XYZ file of C-alpha atoms in Angstrom:
705
model
C 5.929 -48.260 -51.344
C 6.513 -45.330 -49.129
C 6.465 -41.992 -50.995
C 6.988 -39.592 -48.202
C 3.228 -39.144 -47.529
C 1.319 -39.844 -44.458
C 0.912 -43.316 -42.843
C -2.820 -42.978 -42.960
C -4.857 -44.630 -45.638
C -6.292 -41.390 -47.000
C -3.417 -39.247 -48.330
C -3.195 -35.816 -47.001
C -3.616 -33.311 -49.695
C -1.176 -30.284 -49.217
C -2.056 -27.560 -51.736
C 0.145 -24.572 -51.606
C -0.878 -21.458 -49.862
C -2.812 -19.048 -52.095
C -0.012 -16.605 -52.431
C 2.167 -19.284 -54.107
C 1.929 -19.576 -57.896
C 1.590 -23.157 -58.735
C 4.792 -24.767 -60.315
C 3.042 -26.476 -63.223
C 1.202 -23.244 -64.197
C 4.450 -21.618 -65.182
C 4.907 -21.566 -69.018
C 7.929 -20.605 -71.095
C 10.677 -21.918 -68.581
C 11.087 -25.647 -69.601
C 14.942 -25.553 -68.925
C 14.492 -24.112 -65.507
C 11.760 -26.382 -64.475
C 13.855 -29.306 -65.550
C 16.823 -28.191 -63.633
C 14.970 -27.805 -60.421
C 13.111 -31.044 -60.804
C 16.486 -32.967 -61.351
C 18.126 -31.426 -58.243
C 15.020 -32.133 -56.347
C 15.189 -35.711 -57.409
C 18.933 -35.962 -56.486
C 20.213 -33.282 -54.282
C 23.856 -34.629 -54.879
C 23.730 -32.833 -58.179
C 24.661 -29.783 -56.211
C 21.983 -27.274 -56.567
C 20.889 -24.816 -59.330
C 22.113 -21.303 -60.309
C 19.397 -19.434 -62.372
C 20.759 -16.405 -64.338
C 18.536 -14.032 -66.031
C 17.048 -10.502 -66.366
C 14.419 -9.209 -63.994
C 10.667 -10.300 -64.418
C 11.400 -13.884 -65.937
C 9.692 -15.918 -63.015
C 12.973 -16.976 -61.372
C 11.675 -16.516 -57.812
C 8.199 -17.731 -58.636
C 9.360 -21.169 -59.774
C 11.712 -21.585 -56.913
C 8.991 -20.783 -54.292
C 6.506 -23.026 -56.319
C 8.906 -26.021 -56.310
C 8.597 -26.539 -52.600
C 4.817 -27.125 -53.031
C 5.432 -30.104 -55.284
C 8.058 -31.853 -53.244
C 6.891 -35.045 -51.400
C 5.842 -34.596 -47.659
C 8.584 -35.784 -45.128
C 8.509 -38.023 -42.073
C 10.749 -36.442 -39.450
C 11.785 -37.229 -35.850
C 9.456 -35.239 -33.568
C 11.125 -32.445 -31.546
C 14.329 -32.759 -33.615
C 15.517 -29.344 -34.474
C 17.412 -30.700 -37.612
C 14.396 -32.515 -39.274
C 16.083 -35.938 -39.326
C 14.352 -38.694 -40.969
C 13.256 -41.621 -38.779
C 15.878 -44.419 -38.965
C 18.718 -42.094 -39.871
C 21.775 -43.261 -38.273
C 23.972 -40.317 -39.071
C 25.114 -38.250 -36.042
C 22.612 -35.692 -34.822
C 23.005 -33.225 -31.926
C 19.541 -33.955 -30.740
C 20.108 -37.780 -31.166
C 20.497 -40.718 -31.225
C 17.079 -41.531 -32.726
C 16.199 -45.043 -32.096
C 13.157 -46.907 -33.566
C 10.919 -45.819 -30.624
C 11.325 -42.199 -31.139
C 7.949 -40.455 -32.001
C 7.616 -39.165 -35.685
C 5.641 -36.491 -37.447
C 4.839 -35.516 -40.949
C 5.652 -32.149 -42.449
C 5.745 -30.368 -45.833
C 9.172 -29.890 -47.396
C 10.568 -26.618 -46.206
C 11.608 -23.528 -48.367
C 13.995 -21.439 -46.419
C 15.105 -18.046 -47.872
C 18.482 -16.645 -47.009
C 18.485 -12.850 -46.759
C 21.357 -10.899 -48.359
C 22.473 -9.330 -45.080
C 22.489 -12.716 -43.119
C 25.673 -13.191 -41.053
C 27.775 -16.317 -40.766
C 26.249 -16.881 -37.383
C 22.793 -16.978 -38.742
C 23.805 -19.265 -41.671
C 25.764 -22.114 -39.734
C 24.518 -21.503 -36.231
C 26.327 -20.270 -33.122
C 26.847 -20.334 -29.479
C 23.431 -19.929 -27.551
C 24.387 -16.760 -25.740
C 21.214 -16.623 -23.637
C 21.979 -20.189 -22.060
C 25.735 -19.334 -21.960
C 25.363 -16.157 -19.981
C 21.987 -17.232 -18.050
C 22.850 -20.797 -17.071
C 26.554 -21.170 -17.859
C 25.945 -23.899 -20.415
C 27.708 -24.330 -23.767
C 24.798 -24.923 -26.114
C 24.405 -24.737 -29.988
C 21.749 -22.515 -31.629
C 21.068 -24.046 -35.068
C 21.066 -21.569 -38.126
C 19.380 -21.550 -41.441
C 21.345 -24.533 -42.750
C 19.733 -26.729 -39.981
C 16.288 -25.332 -40.875
C 16.617 -26.175 -44.577
C 17.811 -29.674 -44.047
C 15.975 -32.072 -46.474
C 14.383 -28.930 -47.952
C 15.292 -25.988 -50.256
C 17.642 -23.190 -49.296
C 16.899 -20.366 -51.541
C 19.351 -17.479 -52.038
C 17.942 -14.673 -54.099
C 20.528 -12.289 -55.677
C 23.244 -14.813 -54.752
C 25.869 -12.765 -56.680
C 25.526 -9.916 -54.062
C 26.076 -12.283 -51.147
C 29.399 -12.250 -49.544
C 31.835 -14.774 -50.990
C 32.767 -16.563 -47.802
C 28.958 -17.238 -47.290
C 28.696 -18.546 -50.908
C 31.429 -20.882 -50.019
C 29.837 -22.046 -46.819
C 26.556 -22.824 -48.428
C 28.212 -24.728 -51.318
C 30.224 -26.778 -49.092
C 27.228 -27.882 -46.965
C 25.432 -28.712 -50.155
C 28.229 -30.756 -51.517
C 29.088 -32.646 -48.374
C 25.582 -32.871 -46.925
C 26.627 -31.725 -43.422
C 27.508 -28.638 -41.815
C 30.468 -28.452 -39.129
C 30.579 -25.595 -36.783
C 33.940 -25.054 -34.772
C 33.689 -21.831 -33.028
C 33.105 -19.981 -29.725
C 33.545 -23.183 -27.702
C 31.081 -24.989 -29.941
C 31.863 -28.156 -31.716
C 28.880 -29.523 -33.647
C 28.189 -31.376 -36.843
C 24.661 -32.021 -38.217
C 22.954 -32.958 -41.490
C 22.457 -30.357 -44.165
C 21.094 -32.157 -46.998
C 19.638 -29.251 -49.006
C 18.707 -28.394 -52.370
C 20.530 -25.072 -52.957
C 19.009 -22.671 -55.449
C 20.480 -19.196 -56.206
C 19.056 -16.795 -58.582
C 20.876 -13.655 -59.994
C 20.580 -10.890 -62.529
C 24.064 -10.774 -64.420
C 23.688 -7.071 -65.035
C 24.267 -6.627 -61.165
C 27.543 -8.535 -61.232
C 28.901 -12.077 -61.790
C 29.868 -14.769 -59.404
C 33.433 -15.605 -59.454
C 34.434 -18.639 -61.601
C 35.466 -20.642 -58.657
C 32.055 -20.163 -57.088
C 30.206 -20.640 -60.463
C 31.821 -24.068 -60.808
C 30.553 -25.140 -57.364
C 26.808 -24.998 -58.552
C 25.832 -28.260 -60.177
C 23.577 -26.751 -62.724
C 22.806 -23.497 -64.309
C 20.115 -22.038 -66.443
C 19.798 -18.895 -68.456
C 16.381 -17.561 -68.581
C 14.782 -14.839 -70.530
C 11.388 -13.535 -71.339
C 9.699 -15.322 -74.297
C 9.645 -13.479 -77.556
C 6.688 -15.163 -79.027
C 3.569 -12.876 -78.705
C 1.176 -15.854 -78.108
C 3.384 -17.262 -75.261
C 3.963 -13.798 -73.616
C 0.077 -13.269 -73.673
C -0.563 -16.671 -72.025
C 2.040 -15.814 -69.304
C 0.143 -12.467 -68.712
C -3.345 -14.201 -68.755
C -2.354 -16.741 -66.112
C -0.733 -14.135 -63.850
C -3.721 -11.959 -64.055
C -5.965 -14.827 -63.295
C -3.864 -15.783 -60.277
C -3.941 -12.268 -58.939
C -7.670 -11.959 -59.316
C -8.719 -15.394 -57.690
C -5.672 -17.118 -56.014
C -7.654 -20.165 -54.626
C -9.405 -20.720 -57.733
C -6.420 -20.521 -59.863
C -4.433 -22.860 -57.551
C -7.467 -25.434 -57.616
C -7.362 -25.419 -61.391
C -3.908 -26.876 -61.398
C -4.001 -29.033 -58.314
C -4.373 -32.260 -60.389
C -1.153 -31.327 -62.182
C 0.643 -30.391 -58.872
C -0.299 -33.819 -57.334
C 0.871 -35.787 -60.388
C 4.150 -33.775 -60.358
C 4.446 -34.639 -56.718
C 4.061 -38.278 -57.230
C 6.404 -38.392 -60.189
C 9.126 -36.755 -58.155
C 8.574 -39.109 -55.408
C 8.806 -42.152 -57.881
C 12.041 -40.806 -59.373
C 13.617 -40.511 -56.030
C 12.726 -44.083 -55.196
C 13.898 -45.376 -58.541
C 17.239 -43.364 -58.426
C 19.340 -46.156 -56.844
C 18.332 -48.441 -59.486
C 19.505 -46.569 -62.626
C 22.487 -47.910 -64.265
C 25.193 -45.717 -65.854
C 27.101 -47.948 -68.270
C 30.770 -47.576 -69.020
C 30.090 -46.531 -72.594
C 27.985 -43.678 -71.294
C 30.547 -42.756 -68.701
C 33.179 -42.510 -71.449
C 30.846 -40.260 -73.613
C 30.537 -37.988 -70.634
C 34.182 -37.821 -70.080
C 34.655 -37.148 -73.903
C 32.290 -34.326 -73.756
C 33.794 -32.678 -70.880
C 37.359 -33.034 -72.264
C 36.322 -31.534 -75.641
C 34.801 -28.654 -74.192
C 37.832 -28.088 -72.003
C 36.254 -27.607 -68.760
C 38.462 -27.296 -65.730
C 38.873 -30.123 -63.217
C 36.494 -33.089 -62.883
C 33.548 -31.592 -61.034
C 31.844 -31.232 -64.450
C 32.133 -34.888 -65.265
C 30.781 -35.953 -61.757
C 27.801 -33.636 -61.945
C 26.900 -34.460 -65.481
C 26.898 -38.203 -64.512
C 24.758 -37.486 -61.440
C 22.432 -35.211 -63.502
C 22.011 -37.824 -66.274
C 21.170 -40.546 -63.754
C 18.543 -38.172 -62.204
C 17.147 -37.436 -65.699
C 16.924 -41.176 -66.518
C 15.057 -41.845 -63.141
C 12.741 -38.719 -63.909
C 12.014 -40.222 -67.424
C 11.280 -43.577 -66.104
C 14.115 -45.416 -67.482
C 16.428 -47.726 -65.747
C 19.436 -47.185 -67.997
C 21.239 -43.856 -68.816
C 20.765 -42.999 -72.557
C 22.356 -40.266 -74.854
C 19.224 -38.249 -74.366
C 19.900 -38.168 -70.566
C 23.559 -37.134 -71.195
C 22.616 -34.376 -73.523
C 19.972 -32.951 -71.117
C 22.482 -33.153 -68.212
C 25.453 -31.631 -70.254
C 23.342 -28.718 -71.412
C 22.682 -27.710 -67.739
C 26.062 -28.758 -66.230
C 28.638 -27.303 -68.648
C 27.809 -23.842 -69.849
C 28.885 -21.981 -66.655
C 32.229 -24.048 -66.555
C 33.533 -22.900 -69.879
C 34.475 -19.352 -68.828
C 38.293 -18.675 -69.190
C 38.364 -15.174 -67.909
C 35.933 -12.744 -66.170
C 34.749 -11.090 -69.517
C 33.594 -14.482 -70.978
C 29.887 -15.125 -71.206
C 28.744 -18.682 -70.189
C 27.470 -20.715 -73.105
C 27.626 -24.219 -74.911
C 27.911 -25.115 -78.587
C 24.898 -27.527 -78.850
C 25.928 -28.579 -82.294
C 29.200 -29.762 -81.253
C 27.545 -31.394 -78.300
C 25.151 -33.299 -80.604
C 28.253 -34.370 -82.802
C 30.037 -35.736 -79.834
C 27.185 -37.774 -78.338
C 25.903 -39.226 -81.662
C 22.947 -41.495 -81.386
C 22.041 -44.389 -79.053
C 21.800 -46.762 -81.890
C 24.223 -47.245 -84.759
C 22.939 -46.381 -88.347
C 21.285 -49.264 -89.975
C 22.982 -51.270 -92.766
C 21.775 -50.300 -96.077
C 19.585 -52.829 -98.002
C 21.702 -54.604 -100.668
C 18.647 -55.033 -102.915
C 17.608 -51.420 -102.933
C 19.388 -49.026 -105.307
C 20.970 -46.141 -103.561
C 19.227 -42.800 -104.036
C 21.488 -39.915 -105.203
C 20.498 -36.330 -104.348
C 19.498 -34.420 -107.344
C 21.985 -31.897 -108.463
C 21.328 -28.249 -107.456
C 21.092 -25.854 -110.281
C 23.530 -22.937 -110.159
C 23.108 -19.571 -111.774
C 25.492 -20.706 -114.515
C 23.134 -23.606 -115.375
C 20.157 -21.338 -115.465
C 21.433 -18.765 -117.846
C 24.101 -20.748 -119.707
C 26.876 -18.540 -118.573
C 28.401 -17.139 -115.431
C 26.582 -14.053 -114.035
C 28.638 -11.280 -112.454
C 28.269 -10.969 -108.730
C 27.392 -7.646 -107.012
C 29.717 -6.546 -104.154
C 26.972 -7.476 -101.591
C 26.643 -10.942 -102.993
C 30.321 -11.459 -102.911
C 30.419 -10.347 -99.379
C 27.616 -12.836 -98.374
C 29.288 -15.639 -100.394
C 32.781 -15.059 -98.650
C 31.369 -14.213 -95.202
C 33.425 -11.280 -94.971
C 33.455 -7.629 -96.147
C 35.595 -6.413 -99.013
C 39.060 -5.517 -98.117
C 38.858 -2.174 -100.166
C 37.611 0.825 -98.101
C 34.820 3.042 -99.557
C 35.970 5.649 -101.756
C 36.961 8.862 -100.117
C 38.052 7.288 -96.764
C 41.477 5.918 -95.704
C 42.360 3.248 -93.267
C 42.965 4.281 -89.682
C 46.681 3.494 -89.757
C 47.340 5.506 -92.987
C 46.090 8.842 -91.341
C 48.830 11.212 -90.351
C 49.152 11.917 -86.575
C 48.143 15.565 -87.111
C 44.992 14.453 -88.684
C 44.142 12.071 -85.746
C 44.977 14.596 -83.133
C 41.889 16.445 -83.443
C 39.004 15.332 -85.680
C 36.847 17.921 -87.328
C 34.400 19.716 -85.177
C 31.174 17.832 -84.619
C 28.072 18.873 -86.450
C 25.214 20.535 -84.624
C 23.727 18.079 -82.195
C 26.164 15.424 -82.940
C 29.646 14.062 -82.479
C 32.183 13.324 -85.205
C 33.445 9.945 -84.622
C 36.835 9.040 -86.203
C 36.825 5.165 -85.537
C 36.670 2.621 -83.158
C 40.070 1.057 -81.712
C 40.449 -2.519 -80.516
C 41.862 -3.000 -77.067
C 45.146 -4.805 -76.161
C 45.140 -7.727 -73.843
C 44.566 -6.617 -70.236
C 47.236 -7.022 -67.655
C 47.442 -7.242 -63.963
C 47.149 -3.583 -62.701
C 48.773 -2.088 -59.619
C 46.489 -1.687 -56.581
C 44.711 1.787 -56.426
C 42.886 2.235 -53.081
C 41.164 4.956 -51.032
C 42.759 6.461 -48.197
C 41.774 6.035 -44.418
C 39.304 3.569 -42.982
C 35.895 2.982 -44.434
C 32.776 1.125 -43.482
C 31.597 -0.398 -46.648
C 30.781 -3.860 -47.858
C 33.601 -6.524 -47.517
C 35.742 -6.637 -50.574
C 39.504 -6.628 -51.447
C 40.582 -3.058 -52.114
C 40.611 -0.454 -49.302
C 40.908 -0.803 -45.576
C 37.576 -0.891 -43.744
C 35.817 -2.106 -40.561
C 33.938 -5.249 -41.898
C 32.327 -8.524 -40.571
C 35.616 -10.489 -41.281
C 39.284 -9.674 -40.580
C 41.537 -8.986 -37.759
C 40.462 -7.835 -34.310
C 41.140 -4.154 -33.679
C 38.770 -3.590 -30.698
C 35.559 -4.174 -28.980
C 32.066 -2.584 -28.957
C 28.628 -2.937 -27.197
C 26.852 -3.497 -30.584
C 24.388 -6.436 -30.686
C 25.958 -8.113 -33.745
C 29.359 -9.607 -34.591
C 31.607 -12.323 -33.009
C 31.939 -12.175 -29.183
C 35.101 -10.467 -27.754
C 35.477 -12.727 -24.709
C 38.338 -10.810 -22.824
C 36.433 -7.450 -23.353
C 33.218 -9.115 -22.015
C 34.987 -10.435 -18.910
C 36.541 -6.929 -18.383
C 33.251 -5.337 -18.563
C 31.745 -7.855 -16.066
C 34.816 -7.179 -13.703
C 34.434 -3.314 -13.951
C 30.728 -3.574 -13.189
C 30.792 -6.428 -10.475
C 33.191 -4.904 -7.956
C 31.038 -5.912 -4.947
C 29.872 -9.405 -3.527
C 26.306 -8.707 -4.669
C 27.194 -9.251 -8.232
C 28.919 -12.471 -7.532
C 27.572 -16.139 -7.338
C 27.210 -16.769 -3.487
C 27.936 -20.592 -3.843
C 31.039 -20.337 -6.193
C 32.273 -16.540 -5.577
C 32.763 -16.451 -9.356
C 32.203 -13.308 -11.321
C 28.632 -13.315 -12.763
C 28.338 -12.184 -16.434
C 25.197 -10.452 -17.340
C 23.810 -9.695 -20.884
C 24.757 -6.100 -20.546
C 28.375 -7.059 -20.222
C 28.555 -8.682 -23.682
C 31.063 -7.127 -26.007
C 31.396 -7.888 -29.747
C 34.655 -7.773 -31.653
C 35.514 -4.763 -34.019
C 37.125 -6.358 -37.029
C 39.309 -4.574 -39.724
C 39.470 -6.171 -43.054
C 39.023 -4.657 -46.755
C 36.063 -3.237 -48.423
C 34.821 -2.920 -51.982
C 34.539 0.490 -53.617
C 33.049 2.322 -56.539
C 35.517 2.749 -59.198
C 34.273 5.329 -61.580
C 36.254 5.505 -64.871
C 36.237 8.943 -66.634
C 37.707 8.088 -69.968
C 38.851 10.742 -72.591
C 37.509 9.381 -76.050
C 38.455 12.529 -77.988
C 40.414 12.864 -81.296
C 43.683 13.452 -79.453
C 43.559 9.952 -78.014
C 43.913 8.396 -81.560
C 47.376 9.409 -81.991
C 50.182 6.726 -82.039
C 47.605 4.014 -81.296
C 47.064 5.731 -77.944
C 43.395 4.595 -77.869
C 44.447 0.884 -77.880
C 46.721 1.588 -74.925
C 43.883 3.358 -72.997
C 41.511 0.619 -73.779
C 43.932 -1.895 -72.573
C 44.568 0.097 -69.345
C 40.896 0.487 -68.562
C 40.225 -3.290 -69.249
C 42.956 -3.953 -66.760
C 41.318 -1.730 -64.098
C 38.019 -3.523 -64.940
C 39.472 -6.826 -64.398
C 41.009 -5.582 -61.000
C 37.704 -4.232 -60.019
C 36.223 -7.691 -60.821
C 38.760 -9.575 -58.623
C 38.200 -7.012 -55.715
C 34.455 -7.122 -55.976
C 34.050 -3.527 -56.689
C 31.102 -1.757 -58.421
C 32.249 0.135 -61.681
C 30.923 2.992 -63.645
C 31.929 4.398 -66.991
C 31.913 8.196 -67.973
C 33.097 8.991 -71.509
C 33.752 12.477 -72.974
C 34.339 13.639 -76.614
C 33.093 16.091 -79.130
C 30.985 18.716 -77.493
C 30.055 16.769 -74.238
C 30.119 13.807 -71.799
C 27.781 10.985 -71.173
C 27.363 8.423 -68.470
C 28.094 5.414 -70.650
C 27.483 2.859 -67.938
C 25.845 3.750 -64.617
C 27.510 2.218 -61.484
C 26.884 -1.508 -61.555
C 28.453 -4.740 -60.343
C 28.786 -6.240 -63.854
C 32.421 -5.585 -65.263
C 31.286 -7.666 -68.260
C 28.706 -4.996 -69.305
C 31.382 -2.318 -68.752
C 33.973 -4.198 -70.847
C 31.454 -4.418 -73.760
C 30.765 -0.716 -73.657
C 34.383 -0.047 -73.653
C 35.220 -2.114 -76.632
C 32.583 -0.504 -78.650
C 33.577 3.022 -77.674
C 34.335 5.207 -80.548
C 36.937 8.044 -80.381
C 36.954 11.521 -82.177
C 36.061 15.103 -81.867
C 37.289 17.656 -79.447
C 38.113 17.250 -75.696
C 35.367 18.353 -73.441
C 37.411 17.681 -70.111
C 35.375 19.911 -67.985
C 32.071 18.402 -69.011
C 33.581 14.951 -68.357
C 34.536 15.797 -64.877
C 31.274 17.565 -64.359
C 29.331 14.233 -65.217
C 31.694 12.309 -62.877
C 30.916 14.753 -60.202
C 27.096 14.492 -60.554
C 27.381 10.540 -60.703
C 29.316 10.381 -57.551
C 26.992 12.843 -55.753
C 23.873 10.619 -56.645
C 25.706 7.465 -55.629
C 26.716 8.874 -52.211
C 23.140 9.348 -51.537
C 22.330 5.775 -52.507
C 24.978 4.048 -50.673
C 26.795 6.452 -48.113
C 29.064 3.676 -46.822
C 30.637 2.741 -50.269
C 33.579 5.028 -50.889
C 34.481 6.041 -54.461
C 37.676 6.023 -56.269
C 37.616 8.371 -59.459
C 40.046 7.361 -62.211
C 40.515 9.966 -64.904
C 42.118 8.690 -67.992
C 43.269 11.525 -70.040
C 46.300 13.351 -71.654
C 45.017 16.645 -69.799
C 44.071 18.578 -72.987
C 40.737 20.537 -72.993
C 39.771 22.030 -76.275
C 35.995 22.067 -76.290
C 34.124 25.336 -75.439
C 35.545 28.706 -74.014
C 38.149 28.719 -71.321
C 38.217 24.960 -71.461
C 41.331 24.411 -69.275
C 40.372 26.930 -66.751
C 36.787 25.261 -66.410
C 38.434 21.998 -66.126
C 40.549 23.146 -63.306
C 37.645 24.614 -61.357
C 35.530 21.515 -61.547
C 38.588 19.412 -60.513
C 38.969 21.644 -57.454
C 35.419 21.216 -56.604
C 35.890 17.435 -56.663
C 38.879 17.792 -54.484
C 36.882 19.781 -51.822
C 34.258 17.202 -51.808
C 36.686 14.711 -50.701
C 36.624 12.627 -53.847
C 39.679 10.087 -53.917
C 41.041 10.388 -57.421
C 43.847 9.125 -59.712
C 44.727 10.588 -62.998
C 46.110 8.071 -65.449
C 48.185 10.200 -67.971
C 48.117 9.053 -71.592
C 50.298 11.467 -73.013
C 53.096 10.096 -75.035
C 56.104 11.403 -77.218
C 59.228 13.170 -76.758
C 57.717 16.498 -76.080
C 55.034 16.626 -73.382
C 52.826 19.412 -72.034
C 52.382 18.047 -68.691
C 48.660 18.976 -68.622
C 47.619 15.643 -66.770
C 50.020 16.254 -64.004
C 48.443 19.888 -63.571
C 44.950 18.402 -63.516
C 46.166 15.898 -60.761
C 47.081 18.959 -58.838
C 43.806 20.390 -58.901
C 42.123 17.108 -58.069
C 44.497 16.432 -55.291
C 45.024 13.129 -56.956
C 47.816 10.690 -57.631
C 49.513 11.188 -61.042
C 50.163 7.885 -62.699
C 51.526 7.664 -66.338
C 49.657 4.785 -68.135
C 52.913 2.879 -68.551
C 53.256 2.582 -64.878
C 49.800 1.023 -64.348
C 50.813 -2.466 -65.037
C 51.969 -4.213 -61.673
C 54.853 -5.779 -63.500
C 56.262 -2.485 -64.396
C 56.247 -1.362 -60.806
C 57.922 -4.594 -59.551
C 60.658 -4.337 -62.366
C 61.348 -0.696 -61.509
C 61.627 -1.680 -57.765
C 63.961 -4.535 -58.518
C 66.097 -2.174 -60.631
C 66.270 0.558 -57.955
C 67.042 -1.794 -54.895
C 70.077 -3.626 -54.247
C 70.015 -7.280 -54.214
C 69.648 -8.615 -50.709
C 69.313 -12.273 -49.274
C 65.565 -11.914 -48.991
C 63.090 -12.884 -51.761
C 61.519 -9.899 -53.563
């Protein structure tokens, strides 16, 4: 049986390079190891997404996987690494039986975050096109990773359209390029592995669903296991070659087992009964579409082959479902991936039916449990804490001296008592209403930030608005010809035989594209006591959640500044994770005085630091307040001065006015004037309200609204 090793009688041992930590030496990441092995056994599973905090060996395990994959026989001189005898169409083919072959280790190709689409899928070979007038294809990273691993670190920071390209190639097993006069299709049978830290932002649910398996990894909490992890890492750093040699036998055994599982994969049987169980599990967990069913079935077959079985069992389905379903259960961007494993066990049951009871054996009854009444002869009174534990909920009666939030008069909620020295008097925590679709808030002008969906900017995708002599980007053919014509006015620059214009490398022009960028949306939220009146804080939290949902959909970074009592704090530094921002917001208490100036000052400092970190990302400051300022001397005047400073710094701002009631002071509108900002009442934030007002104001026409 051929297992992918050399044809020679003595197998070639291919130890990993000393700088690669052995895959079999990693401890405490069993689920991740299993997911990587299953997708290595069957690439049709669709790749693995690894989610977890930093420092949890995500990258270490992915890089170590390449060292345990069996060696490959490839067609010599084929740029796409085709297997001998592969009849699939290849740009370097066809490959017949007499074509020379070679052996190579499985490849690990890493995709950098800044990679362009041309680098990923391949593009026109400009050197040959300009130098020899030939239309030739230059392979990209997908071609280099064929029959190997394509690793994307921080995949959540990669542009969405590139993630789509990778997932399409992984699902279809081929990469098709139709651009710049090139029409090519080549094999791209890859094991796609992406790692991400959820704190830096989530992938959209549509992209999450395209990954076959997902694993949540975290550092172990057991001291003994943590100590073993550190012990092995220190040993590897001290003597890499010696450490790798210690685990070479384990590596070789793992390599053989993967090769055997690949060979046995086609012989594994998935019965109709097991397929029905898979469908039942997916339907009960209410996953969208049928991709979950297909991936679970493929992963279960791979698990059976890995376990040495020829028929899929419940254990295989359980292992596959634990990896294939959690990330497909998200219903909105603020949901966390997860799976109820107790429900999964209940749905799957056992492989074998329960044995029939022995009729000759007397049934055993469980001894009755003694209750406190049996022990003492009479019922014992329960304490309040015992009652709470028994009922699973707290007592409905509030503690003495406190009134329910809704029982407080508005005058008492407008301003809570002054905070004690060094602290903040919290008056309560309000729940948020359901978020809604918010109107689009955008920065003015044309930016140059990362591609997104908010403000206009010069990006790598979009409509063509000009040309440049830069070295990157799609070719602007008309501009290139014009540059060559302007330079080549005499016959010395023309081809003597054809009298055609000669295009030189210096004539090459690239397209300038205008699309949309992502921004930094910094929310500056008033959480003082004045926001508690008439359930105003519920409306505020609902508005901010709506803005967070909008920021998620537009791929923005978000930050959260809150102010109340005597000062302000950066509750959430700018991040790509709107889920964390939503959690911080839901737990945000309100109460105390209104330090508006301190809140604006904190926002100013935050934006100044972020501008130094990422000069190209434009910021949008959203101040959520009723405009009151009651903390410290000259509170309103100080607030106006800080707002004016923000305006002079060129900060784009929006004031979301939360003032309600019949009589209004108009302080938020005055703050908007100082900021040079748009003034927007909170009731007009919803896109539906804007559309409704427009439909009421405009006469009905024959055109659809």
